[in-house]
Coordinates of C-alpha atoms in Angstrom, one line a residue:
Chain A
M74 CA 0.0 0.0 0.0
L75 CA 2.7 2.4 1.1
E76 CA 6.3 1.9 0.0
V77 CA 9.0 4.2 1.4
S78 CA 12.5 3.8 0.1
N79 CA 15.8 5.4 1.1
L80 CA 14.0 8.6 2.2
E81 CA 16.3 11.5 3.3
V82 CA 14.7 14.6 4.7
K83 CA 16.7 17.6 5.8
L84 CA 14.9 20.1 8.0
S85 CA 17.3 22.3 9.8
P86 CA 18.7 21.3 12.3
F87 CA 17.3 17.9 11.7
T88 CA 17.9 15.1 9.2
L89 CA 16.1 11.8 8.5
R90 CA 18.2 9.3 6.7
D91 CA 17.9 5.9 5.0
I92 CA 14.2 5.5 5.8
S93 CA 12.8 2.4 4.1
F94 CA 9.6 0.5 5.1
T95 CA 6.4 -0.8 3.6
V96 CA 2.9 -0.8 5.0
S97 CA 0.2 -3.2 3.7
E98 CA -3.4 -2.3 2.9
G99 CA -5.5 -2.2 6.1
E100 CA -2.5 -2.5 8.4
F101 CA -2.1 -0.7 11.8
F102 CA 1.5 0.2 11.6
L103 CA 3.4 1.8 14.5
I104 CA 6.4 4.1 14.5
L105 CA 8.1 4.0 17.9
G106 CA 10.9 6.3 19.0
P107 CA 12.0 8.7 21.7
S108 CA 11.2 12.5 21.6
G109 CA 13.3 14.2 19.0
A110 CA 13.8 11.0 16.9
G111 CA 12.1 12.6 13.9
K112 CA 8.7 10.8 14.1
T113 CA 6.6 13.8 13.4
V114 CA 8.9 15.0 10.5
L115 CA 8.5 11.5 9.0
L116 CA 4.7 11.7 9.2
E117 CA 4.7 15.2 7.7
T118 CA 6.9 14.0 4.9
L119 CA 4.5 11.2 4.1
A120 CA 1.7 13.7 4.2
G121 CA 3.6 15.9 1.7
I122 CA 4.3 18.8 4.0
H123 CA 8.1 18.4 3.6
Y124 CA 9.7 17.1 0.4
P125 CA 12.6 14.7 0.7
R126 CA 16.0 15.4 -0.7
R127 CA 16.3 11.7 -1.7
G128 CA 14.2 8.6 -1.9
K129 CA 10.7 7.7 -3.0
I130 CA 7.3 7.4 -1.6
L131 CA 4.9 5.1 -3.4
L132 CA 1.2 4.9 -2.5
R133 CA -0.6 2.0 -4.2
G134 CA 2.2 1.9 -6.7
E135 CA 1.9 5.6 -7.6
D136 CA 4.9 7.8 -7.0
I137 CA 3.7 10.6 -4.7
T138 CA 7.1 11.8 -3.5
F139 CA 6.6 15.3 -4.8
V140 CA 2.8 15.5 -5.0
P141 CA 1.5 18.4 -2.8
P142 CA -0.4 17.5 0.3
E143 CA -3.8 18.7 -1.0
K144 CA -3.5 16.1 -3.8
R145 CA -2.6 13.2 -1.6
P146 CA -5.2 10.9 -0.1
I147 CA -3.5 11.0 3.2
G148 CA -4.9 12.5 6.5
I149 CA -3.1 13.5 9.6
V150 CA -4.2 13.9 13.2
Y151 CA -1.7 15.8 15.4
Q152 CA -1.0 15.2 19.1
D153 CA -2.4 18.6 19.9
Y154 CA -5.3 18.0 17.4
A155 CA -4.7 21.3 15.5
L156 CA -8.4 22.1 15.3
F157 CA -9.3 25.4 13.6
P158 CA -10.2 27.6 16.6
H159 CA -12.3 30.0 14.5
L160 CA -14.6 27.3 13.2
T161 CA -17.2 25.3 15.0
V162 CA -16.9 21.5 15.3
E163 CA -19.3 21.1 12.3
E164 CA -17.3 23.6 10.2
N165 CA -14.0 21.9 11.2
I166 CA -15.4 18.5 10.2
R167 CA -16.8 19.8 6.9
Y168 CA -13.7 21.8 6.0
A169 CA -12.4 19.2 3.6
L170 CA -15.8 19.0 1.8
R171 CA -15.2 22.5 0.5
F172 CA -12.4 21.0 -1.6
R173 CA -13.1 17.3 -1.9
R174 CA -16.8 17.1 -2.2
R175 CA -16.9 14.6 -4.9
E176 CA -14.5 12.2 -3.3
A177 CA -16.3 11.7 0.0
N178 CA -17.3 8.0 0.3
L179 CA -18.5 8.2 3.9
S180 CA -20.9 11.0 4.6
W181 CA -19.7 13.4 7.4
R182 CA -23.0 12.7 9.3
K183 CA -22.2 9.0 9.4
L184 CA -18.8 9.8 10.7
V185 CA -20.2 12.0 13.4
D186 CA -22.5 9.2 14.5
F187 CA -19.7 6.7 14.3
L188 CA -17.5 8.8 16.6
G189 CA -20.5 9.9 18.8
I190 CA -19.9 13.6 18.6
G191 CA -23.3 14.7 17.2
H192 CA -24.0 16.8 20.4
L193 CA -20.8 18.9 19.9
L194 CA -21.4 20.2 16.4
S195 CA -22.2 23.8 17.3
R196 CA -19.4 24.1 19.9
Y197 CA -16.0 25.7 19.3
P198 CA -12.8 23.7 19.8
D199 CA -11.7 25.6 22.9
T200 CA -14.8 24.4 24.8
L201 CA -14.0 20.7 24.2
S202 CA -12.3 18.2 26.4
G203 CA -9.1 16.3 25.2
G204 CA -11.1 13.2 24.2
E205 CA -13.7 15.2 22.4
K206 CA -11.1 17.2 20.5
Q207 CA -9.4 13.9 19.5
R208 CA -12.7 12.6 18.0
V209 CA -13.4 15.9 16.2
A210 CA -9.8 15.8 14.7
L211 CA -10.4 12.2 13.6
A212 CA -13.7 13.0 12.1
R213 CA -12.2 16.0 10.3
A214 CA -9.4 13.9 8.8
L215 CA -11.8 11.1 7.9
A216 CA -14.3 13.4 6.2
A217 CA -11.6 13.9 3.5
S218 CA -11.8 10.2 2.8
P219 CA -8.1 9.4 3.1
R220 CA -6.6 6.1 2.0
L221 CA -4.0 6.4 4.7
L222 CA -4.4 8.0 8.2
L223 CA -1.4 9.3 10.0
L224 CA -1.7 9.7 13.8
D225 CA 0.9 11.7 15.7
E226 CA 1.0 10.4 19.3
P227 CA -2.8 10.5 19.5
L228 CA -3.0 9.2 23.0
S229 CA -0.2 11.0 24.8
A230 CA -2.2 14.1 25.5
L231 CA -5.1 12.2 27.1
D232 CA -5.8 11.3 30.7
P233 CA -4.6 7.7 31.3
N234 CA -8.2 6.5 31.8
L235 CA -9.2 7.9 28.4
R236 CA -6.3 6.3 26.6
G237 CA -7.7 2.8 26.5
E238 CA -11.1 4.1 25.3
V239 CA -9.7 6.3 22.5
G240 CA -7.1 3.6 21.6
G241 CA -10.0 1.1 21.2
E242 CA -11.7 3.6 19.0
L243 CA -8.7 3.9 16.7
M244 CA -8.5 0.1 16.4
R245 CA -12.2 0.1 15.5
L246 CA -11.6 2.7 12.8
N247 CA -8.9 0.5 11.4
R248 CA -11.0 -2.7 11.6
E249 CA -14.4 -1.5 10.6
L250 CA -13.5 1.1 8.0
G251 CA -10.6 -1.0 6.6
L252 CA -8.4 2.1 6.9
T253 CA -4.7 1.9 6.8
V254 CA -3.2 3.6 9.8
I255 CA 0.3 4.7 10.7
M256 CA 0.5 5.7 14.4
V257 CA 3.5 7.4 16.0
T258 CA 4.2 6.8 19.7
H259 CA 7.1 7.2 22.1
D260 CA 5.4 4.9 24.6
F261 CA 6.5 1.4 24.1
S262 CA 3.7 0.0 26.2
E263 CA 1.3 1.1 23.3
V264 CA 3.1 -1.1 20.8
F265 CA 1.7 -4.4 22.0
S266 CA -1.8 -3.1 22.3
Y267 CA -2.1 -1.6 18.8
G268 CA 0.3 -2.6 16.1
K269 CA 1.1 -5.8 14.4
R270 CA 4.3 -4.3 13.0
V271 CA 6.5 -1.5 14.4
A272 CA 9.3 0.6 13.1
V273 CA 11.8 2.0 15.7
L274 CA 13.2 5.4 14.9
F275 CA 16.3 6.7 16.5
G276 CA 18.2 9.9 15.8
G277 CA 16.6 10.2 12.3
R278 CA 17.3 6.6 11.3
L279 CA 15.2 3.5 11.3
A280 CA 16.9 1.2 13.8
Q281 CA 14.5 -1.8 13.3
V282 CA 11.3 -2.8 11.6
G283 CA 9.5 -5.9 12.8
T284 CA 6.7 -7.3 14.9
P285 CA 6.4 -6.0 18.5
G286 CA 7.7 -9.4 19.7
E287 CA 10.8 -9.1 17.5
V288 CA 11.5 -5.5 18.6
F289 CA 11.0 -6.4 22.3
R290 CA 12.8 -9.7 22.4
K291 CA 15.4 -9.3 19.7
P292 CA 16.2 -5.6 19.6
A293 CA 18.6 -4.8 16.7
S294 CA 20.9 -2.5 18.7
L295 CA 21.8 -1.5 22.2
E296 CA 19.8 1.8 22.0
V297 CA 16.7 0.0 20.8
A298 CA 17.2 -2.6 23.6
K299 CA 17.4 0.2 26.3
F300 CA 14.5 2.0 24.8
V301 CA 12.1 -1.0 24.8
G302 CA 12.8 -1.7 28.4
M303 CA 15.4 -4.5 28.2
E304 CA 16.8 -3.6 31.5
N305 CA 19.3 -6.4 31.9
L306 CA 22.2 -5.7 29.4
I307 CA 25.4 -7.5 30.3
P308 CA 28.6 -7.3 28.3
L309 CA 29.8 -10.7 27.1
E310 CA 33.4 -11.6 27.9
R311 CA 35.7 -13.5 25.6
E312 CA 37.5 -16.6 26.8
G313 CA 39.5 -18.4 24.1
S314 CA 37.1 -19.3 21.4
S315 CA 34.0 -19.0 23.5
W316 CA 32.0 -16.2 25.1
L317 CA 31.1 -16.0 28.8
L318 CA 28.0 -14.4 30.4
L319 CA 28.9 -13.8 34.1
G320 CA 31.0 -17.0 33.9
R321 CA 28.3 -19.1 32.1
R322 CA 29.3 -20.2 28.6
V323 CA 27.2 -18.9 25.7
N324 CA 27.7 -21.1 22.6
F325 CA 25.9 -19.5 19.7
V326 CA 28.0 -16.4 19.1
Q327 CA 31.1 -18.2 18.1
N328 CA 30.5 -17.2 14.5
F329 CA 30.9 -13.6 15.2
P330 CA 34.3 -13.5 17.0
E331 CA 35.1 -9.9 16.1
E332 CA 32.0 -8.2 17.2
K333 CA 31.3 -6.9 20.7
F334 CA 28.1 -8.2 22.2
F335 CA 25.8 -7.6 25.1
A336 CA 23.5 -10.3 26.5
G337 CA 20.0 -9.0 27.1
A338 CA 17.0 -10.3 29.1
R339 CA 13.8 -8.6 29.9
P340 CA 13.1 -8.2 33.6
E341 CA 9.7 -9.9 33.2
D342 CA 11.5 -13.1 31.9
V343 CA 13.9 -13.2 34.8
R344 CA 13.1 -15.5 37.8
V345 CA 14.3 -15.1 41.4
S346 CA 14.2 -17.9 44.0
R347 CA 15.7 -18.9 47.3
F348 CA 16.4 -22.3 45.6
P349 CA 18.7 -23.1 42.7
L350 CA 17.0 -22.5 39.3
P351 CA 16.9 -25.1 36.5
F352 CA 18.3 -22.6 33.9
P353 CA 21.6 -22.5 32.0
Y354 CA 21.9 -18.9 32.9
S355 CA 21.5 -18.6 36.6
W356 CA 23.6 -17.2 39.4
E357 CA 23.7 -16.7 43.1
G358 CA 23.4 -13.2 44.3
E359 CA 22.2 -10.8 46.9
V360 CA 18.8 -8.9 46.9
M361 CA 19.7 -5.2 46.9
G362 CA 16.2 -3.8 47.0
M363 CA 12.6 -4.1 45.9
V364 CA 10.4 -1.4 44.4
N365 CA 6.6 -1.7 44.0
T366 CA 5.9 -0.4 40.5
G367 CA 2.2 -0.8 40.8
G368 CA 1.1 -4.4 40.5
M369 CA 4.6 -5.7 40.0
F370 CA 7.7 -5.6 42.2
K371 CA 11.0 -4.7 40.6
V372 CA 13.7 -6.8 42.4
E373 CA 17.4 -5.9 42.1
V374 CA 19.9 -8.6 42.7
K375 CA 23.6 -8.1 42.7
V376 CA 25.7 -10.7 41.0
G377 CA 29.4 -9.9 41.3
V378 CA 29.6 -6.3 40.2
I379 CA 26.5 -6.5 38.0
K380 CA 22.9 -5.7 39.1
L381 CA 20.2 -7.8 37.5
K382 CA 16.6 -6.8 37.5
A383 CA 13.5 -9.0 37.7
Y384 CA 9.7 -8.3 37.8
L385 CA 7.9 -10.4 40.3
T386 CA 4.3 -10.4 41.5
G387 CA 3.6 -9.5 45.1
H388 CA 2.5 -13.1 45.5
Q389 CA 5.9 -14.4 44.3
V390 CA 7.8 -12.0 46.6
V391 CA 5.8 -13.3 49.7
E392 CA 6.1 -16.9 48.6
E393 CA 9.8 -16.7 48.2
G394 CA 10.2 -14.6 51.4
L395 CA 12.4 -12.2 49.6
R396 CA 14.1 -9.5 51.7
A397 CA 16.9 -7.0 51.1
G398 CA 20.3 -8.6 51.9
E399 CA 19.1 -12.1 51.4
K400 CA 21.1 -14.6 49.3
V401 CA 19.0 -15.8 46.3
Y402 CA 19.3 -17.4 42.9
I403 CA 18.5 -15.4 39.8
G404 CA 18.4 -16.5 36.2
F405 CA 16.5 -17.0 33.0
A406 CA 15.8 -19.7 30.4
A407 CA 18.0 -20.0 27.3
E408 CA 15.1 -18.8 25.0
H409 CA 14.9 -15.6 26.9
L410 CA 18.5 -14.6 26.2
C411 CA 19.0 -12.3 23.3
L412 CA 22.3 -11.0 21.9
V413 CA 22.5 -7.3 21.2
K414 CA 25.3 -5.7 19.1
A415 CA 27.1 -3.0 21.0
Chain V
M1473 CA -2.6 57.5 33.8
F1474 CA -2.5 61.0 35.2
F1475 CA 0.4 61.9 33.0
L1476 CA -1.5 60.6 30.0
L1477 CA -5.0 61.9 30.8
Y1478 CA -4.3 65.3 32.4
P1479 CA -3.1 67.1 29.2
L1480 CA -6.0 65.6 27.2
L1481 CA -8.7 66.6 29.7
H1482 CA -7.1 69.9 30.3
A1483 CA -7.1 70.7 26.6
F1484 CA -10.9 70.0 26.5
W1485 CA -11.5 71.9 29.7
V1486 CA -9.9 75.2 28.6
T1487 CA -11.3 75.2 25.0
N1488 CA -14.1 77.7 24.5
P1489 CA -17.0 75.8 23.0
S1490 CA -18.1 78.7 20.8
I1491 CA -14.5 79.0 19.3
L1492 CA -14.6 75.2 18.8
A1493 CA -17.9 75.5 16.9
Q1494 CA -16.5 78.4 14.9
T1495 CA -13.4 76.3 14.1
C1496 CA -15.7 73.5 12.9
R1497 CA -17.0 75.8 10.3
D1498 CA -13.6 77.1 9.2
R1499 CA -13.1 75.9 5.6
E1500 CA -9.3 75.8 6.0
V1501 CA -9.6 73.6 9.1
I1502 CA -12.1 71.2 7.5
N1503 CA -9.9 70.9 4.4
S1504 CA -6.7 70.2 6.5
L1505 CA -8.5 67.5 8.4
L1506 CA -9.9 66.0 5.2
T1507 CA -6.4 66.1 3.7
S1508 CA -4.9 64.4 6.8
F1509 CA -7.5 61.6 6.8
K1510 CA -7.5 61.1 3.0
T1511 CA -3.7 60.9 2.8
A1512 CA -3.4 58.7 6.0
S1513 CA -6.1 56.4 4.6
A1514 CA -4.2 56.2 1.3
A1515 CA -0.9 55.4 3.1
T1516 CA -2.6 52.8 5.2
S1517 CA -4.2 51.2 2.1
I1518 CA -0.9 51.0 0.3
A1519 CA 0.8 49.7 3.4
T1520 CA -1.8 47.0 3.8
V1521 CA -1.9 45.8 0.2
T1522 CA 1.9 45.6 -0.1
G1523 CA 2.7 44.9 3.6
V1524 CA 0.5 42.0 4.4
P1525 CA 1.9 39.6 1.8
F1526 CA 5.4 40.7 2.8
A1527 CA 4.6 40.2 6.5
Y1528 CA 3.4 36.7 5.8
L1529 CA 6.7 36.0 4.0
L1530 CA 8.6 37.2 7.0
A1531 CA 6.6 35.2 9.4
R1532 CA 6.7 31.9 7.5
R1533 CA 9.9 31.8 5.4
E1534 CA 13.5 31.7 6.4
F1535 CA 15.9 33.3 3.9
K1536 CA 19.4 34.7 3.9
G1537 CA 19.6 38.3 5.2
K1538 CA 16.2 38.0 7.0
K1539 CA 17.6 39.6 10.1
I1540 CA 18.9 42.6 8.1
V1541 CA 15.6 43.0 6.4
E1542 CA 13.8 43.0 9.8
G1543 CA 16.3 45.6 11.1
L1544 CA 15.7 47.8 8.1
I1545 CA 12.0 47.7 8.6
D1546 CA 12.3 49.4 12.0
L1547 CA 14.6 52.1 10.6
P1548 CA 11.9 54.7 10.0
V1549 CA 10.8 54.4 13.6
V1550 CA 14.2 55.2 15.0
I1551 CA 15.4 58.0 12.6
P1552 CA 14.1 61.6 13.4
H1553 CA 11.2 62.3 11.1
T1554 CA 12.7 65.5 9.8
V1555 CA 15.6 63.4 8.6
A1556 CA 13.1 61.0 7.0
G1557 CA 11.6 64.0 5.2
I1558 CA 15.0 65.2 4.0
I1559 CA 16.1 61.9 2.6
L1560 CA 12.7 61.4 0.9
L1561 CA 13.0 64.9 -0.6
M1562 CA 16.5 64.1 -1.8
A1563 CA 15.5 60.8 -3.3
T1564 CA 12.5 62.1 -5.1
S1565 CA 14.0 65.5 -6.3
P1566 CA 13.5 66.0 -10.0
Y1567 CA 17.3 66.2 -10.3
T1568 CA 17.7 62.5 -9.4
W1569 CA 17.0 59.6 -11.8
L1570 CA 14.1 58.4 -9.7
G1571 CA 12.6 61.8 -9.3
S1572 CA 12.8 62.6 -13.0
F1573 CA 11.4 59.2 -13.8
L1574 CA 8.5 59.7 -11.5
K1575 CA 7.9 63.2 -12.7
R1576 CA 7.7 61.9 -16.3
A1577 CA 5.3 59.3 -15.0
G1578 CA 3.1 62.1 -13.8
L1579 CA 3.9 61.7 -10.1
D1580 CA 5.0 64.9 -8.4
F1581 CA 5.8 64.8 -4.7
V1582 CA 6.6 68.3 -3.6
G1583 CA 3.5 70.1 -2.5
T1584 CA 1.0 67.3 -3.5
C1585 CA -1.2 64.8 -1.7
T1586 CA 1.0 62.1 -3.2
G1587 CA 4.0 63.6 -1.4
I1588 CA 2.1 63.7 1.9
T1589 CA 1.0 60.1 1.4
I1590 CA 4.6 59.0 0.6
A1591 CA 6.0 60.7 3.7
M1592 CA 3.3 59.2 5.9
L1593 CA 3.8 55.7 4.3
F1594 CA 7.6 55.9 5.0
V1595 CA 7.2 56.6 8.7
S1596 CA 4.2 54.4 9.4
F1597 CA 4.9 51.3 7.3
P1598 CA 6.8 49.5 10.2
F1599 CA 3.7 49.5 12.4
L1600 CA 1.7 47.5 9.9
L1601 CA 4.5 45.2 8.9
N1602 CA 5.4 44.3 12.5
A1603 CA 1.8 43.9 13.6
A1604 CA 0.9 41.7 10.6
R1605 CA 4.1 39.6 11.0
D1606 CA 3.4 39.0 14.7
A1607 CA -0.2 38.1 13.8
F1608 CA 0.8 35.6 11.2
A1609 CA 3.5 34.2 13.5
G1610 CA 0.8 33.6 16.1
V1611 CA -1.1 31.3 13.8
P1612 CA 0.3 27.8 14.4
V1613 CA 1.8 26.5 11.3
R1614 CA 0.3 23.1 11.9
L1615 CA -3.2 24.5 11.3
E1616 CA -2.0 25.4 7.8
F1617 CA -0.4 21.9 7.4
V1618 CA -3.6 20.2 8.4
A1619 CA -5.7 22.4 6.0
R1620 CA -3.4 21.4 3.1
T1621 CA -3.9 17.7 3.9
L1622 CA -7.7 18.3 3.9
G1623 CA -7.5 19.4 0.3
A1624 CA -6.9 23.2 0.5
G1625 CA -4.2 24.7 -1.8
P1626 CA -1.8 27.3 -0.4
L1627 CA -4.1 30.3 -1.4
A1628 CA -7.2 28.6 0.0
V1629 CA -5.3 27.9 3.3
F1630 CA -4.4 31.6 3.5
F1631 CA -7.9 32.8 3.1
T1632 CA -9.7 30.1 5.1
V1633 CA -7.3 29.6 8.0
T1634 CA -4.4 32.1 8.3
L1635 CA -6.2 35.3 7.5
P1636 CA -9.3 34.6 9.6
L1637 CA -7.0 33.9 12.6
A1638 CA -4.6 36.9 11.9
W1639 CA -7.0 39.6 10.8
R1640 CA -7.4 41.1 14.3
G1641 CA -3.6 41.7 14.6
I1642 CA -3.5 43.0 11.0
L1643 CA -6.4 45.4 11.8
T1644 CA -4.5 46.6 14.9
G1645 CA -1.5 47.3 12.7
M1646 CA -3.8 49.2 10.2
I1647 CA -5.1 51.4 13.1
L1648 CA -1.6 52.1 14.3
T1649 CA -0.4 52.8 10.8
W1650 CA -3.3 55.2 10.2
A1651 CA -2.9 56.9 13.6
R1652 CA 0.9 57.3 13.0
A1653 CA 0.2 58.7 9.5
V1654 CA -2.4 61.3 10.8
S1655 CA 0.0 62.4 13.5
E1656 CA 3.0 62.7 11.2
F1657 CA 4.5 66.2 11.0
G1658 CA 8.3 66.3 10.5
A1659 CA 8.5 64.3 7.3
V1660 CA 5.4 65.8 5.8
I1661 CA 6.4 69.5 6.4
I1662 CA 9.6 68.9 4.6
L1663 CA 8.4 66.9 1.6
A1664 CA 5.0 68.5 1.1
Y1665 CA 4.0 71.7 3.1
H1666 CA 1.0 72.1 0.9
P1667 CA -1.8 71.1 0.8
R1668 CA -1.7 71.6 4.6
T1669 CA -2.5 68.6 6.8
A1670 CA -4.1 69.2 10.2
P1671 CA -0.8 69.0 12.2
I1672 CA 0.8 71.5 9.8
L1673 CA -2.1 73.9 10.0
I1674 CA -2.0 73.7 13.8
Y1675 CA 1.7 74.5 13.7
E1676 CA 1.1 77.4 11.3
R1677 CA -1.7 78.9 13.4
F1678 CA 0.4 78.5 16.5
E1679 CA 3.4 80.3 14.8
T1680 CA 1.3 83.1 13.3
Y1681 CA -1.5 83.7 15.7
G1682 CA -0.5 82.0 19.0
L1683 CA -1.8 79.2 21.2
A1684 CA -5.4 80.4 21.4
Y1685 CA -5.9 79.9 17.7
A1686 CA -4.0 76.6 17.4
Q1687 CA -5.8 75.0 20.4
P1688 CA -9.3 74.5 18.9
I1689 CA -8.0 72.8 15.8
A1690 CA -5.8 70.6 18.1
V1691 CA -8.9 69.6 20.1
L1692 CA -10.9 69.0 17.0
L1693 CA -8.2 66.7 15.5
L1694 CA -8.0 65.0 18.9
L1695 CA -11.7 64.3 19.0
V1696 CA -12.0 63.0 15.4
S1697 CA -8.9 60.8 15.9
L1698 CA -10.2 59.4 19.2
F1699 CA -13.5 58.7 17.5
V1700 CA -11.9 56.8 14.7
F1701 CA -9.5 55.0 17.0
V1702 CA -12.2 53.8 19.4
L1703 CA -14.5 52.7 16.6
A1704 CA -11.7 50.7 15.0
R1705 CA -10.8 49.1 18.3
L1706 CA -14.5 48.2 18.9
V1707 CA -14.6 46.5 15.5
A1708 CA -11.4 44.6 16.3
G1709 CA -12.5 43.6 19.7
G1710 CA -16.1 42.7 19.0
K1711 CA -17.8 40.0 16.9
D1712 CA -15.9 36.8 17.0
S1713 CA -13.8 36.7 20.1
R1714 CA -12.1 33.4 18.9
A1715 CA -10.4 34.7 15.8
G1716 CA -6.9 35.9 16.5
S1717 CA -7.0 35.0 20.1
Q1718 CA -6.3 31.3 19.9
Q1719 CA -3.5 29.5 21.7
P1720 CA -0.8 28.0 19.6
G1721 CA -1.7 24.4 18.9
S1722 CA -5.2 24.6 20.3

């Protein structure tokens, strides 16, 4: 549906480089990255607001790289909604109909019903709540009948209790209208909830494109690993022809003797027990501390000079009788180990 | 407030109503006021038509030498207005290439309304440019981006989004420009003494007959200017309170 290849965008003082990815028809695609990674610039380039210096954008096989935004069937909803403050909700939603009357395939009234904003039509944007603004901005973008909808951090400005509701609505739009969606987020917890595929953007470059599972369990680089919450990152040591992870032999990196590697394990995959663990990667250590993170306990265990982190339920903490200063075993199964290039 | 209001109120207080009424019937006074308002309106119109697109360019585009251009815009505000008059006179004198060209084109500056308008335009242009540029800069650029993605071309975006949100600031700039033009004395007296504008007539009566004869015209000019000023402010402040007062990104 959308094919982006070797895109380079220079927007002082910022550059996007080597951006290549594809999005299929009807997909809910995510772009994940920290603030300042260039996510919004990327969306704006797809929308035609900035033109790239290099590279191509194909939409359904048609080259739209230098097509102006008003001629592209692509809608955008910004994080701050960017509603026209001098127009009522109805005028905002019908704005596109002044220019694209013939193209509308879903009447604006149906959209209003679909999003449940019929009671807001005569109001001005500055009198709306965050969730209402969000729906109006969505309706306005959809009234132009886009083939592709770009969402720039649509949930981050909402109250936490509204996020789930609005997120569900976005999924419904994607599912029921068959709309292709690209959503930008800096919150990696949103990735599992919404997207089937995710692109990770760092410093203007695509660091990885894959399923949420791949990005979370097999991050392509150290910075991606840190960003997606892989909190246990331990440098591997070389011993002869093999590699050691805190003294335990790791066999499957022998083919890459010249590279420097880190071993990574997600804290939710790490187990802590007062008894020896049946894992190839397990060590004896000392509990340094426990923090209640709301539902889960983050337990820190010192092994030699390295601190390993594990997430345990309150029930597990009580069952194991874990206390600071206590000697425990900590480890994880072989399938939970990932190797990250430094 | 006392410093601002006392001289104004005092001027009204000491003016004899019968002399004021007599002044209102004085043909010369009426003509000078009409000349002032006519030329100030012409200067404001020229400033608006040429200045608004330029202000938009300054608010939205980056280009080499932009800082210098912005500095130059404010120059007429900081140079003494007699100096402005002198340099305009020098530049438009029939002995210069520009002056002779303009004279051949039928534009004579010395002693004409055109000259007055040019002098007024020179000193008051910065007010319009600065106000319009600030008004455009206050319109979040994202609103324009979104409008483009909704099918509006650049011109349609300007007339349906940018201008409706910036018009209040532009109108304020027009009022300031007009007020500055009406009050201009230094540049006008050097470039075009005739036909007399109100400030020049006031000066002439003061010089020839003294304070008592200058005062009623001054008060009359004050009254008419205040009326226009308040009226324009009411127009700018009324109607749709949303336009031009939005928060960036709202």
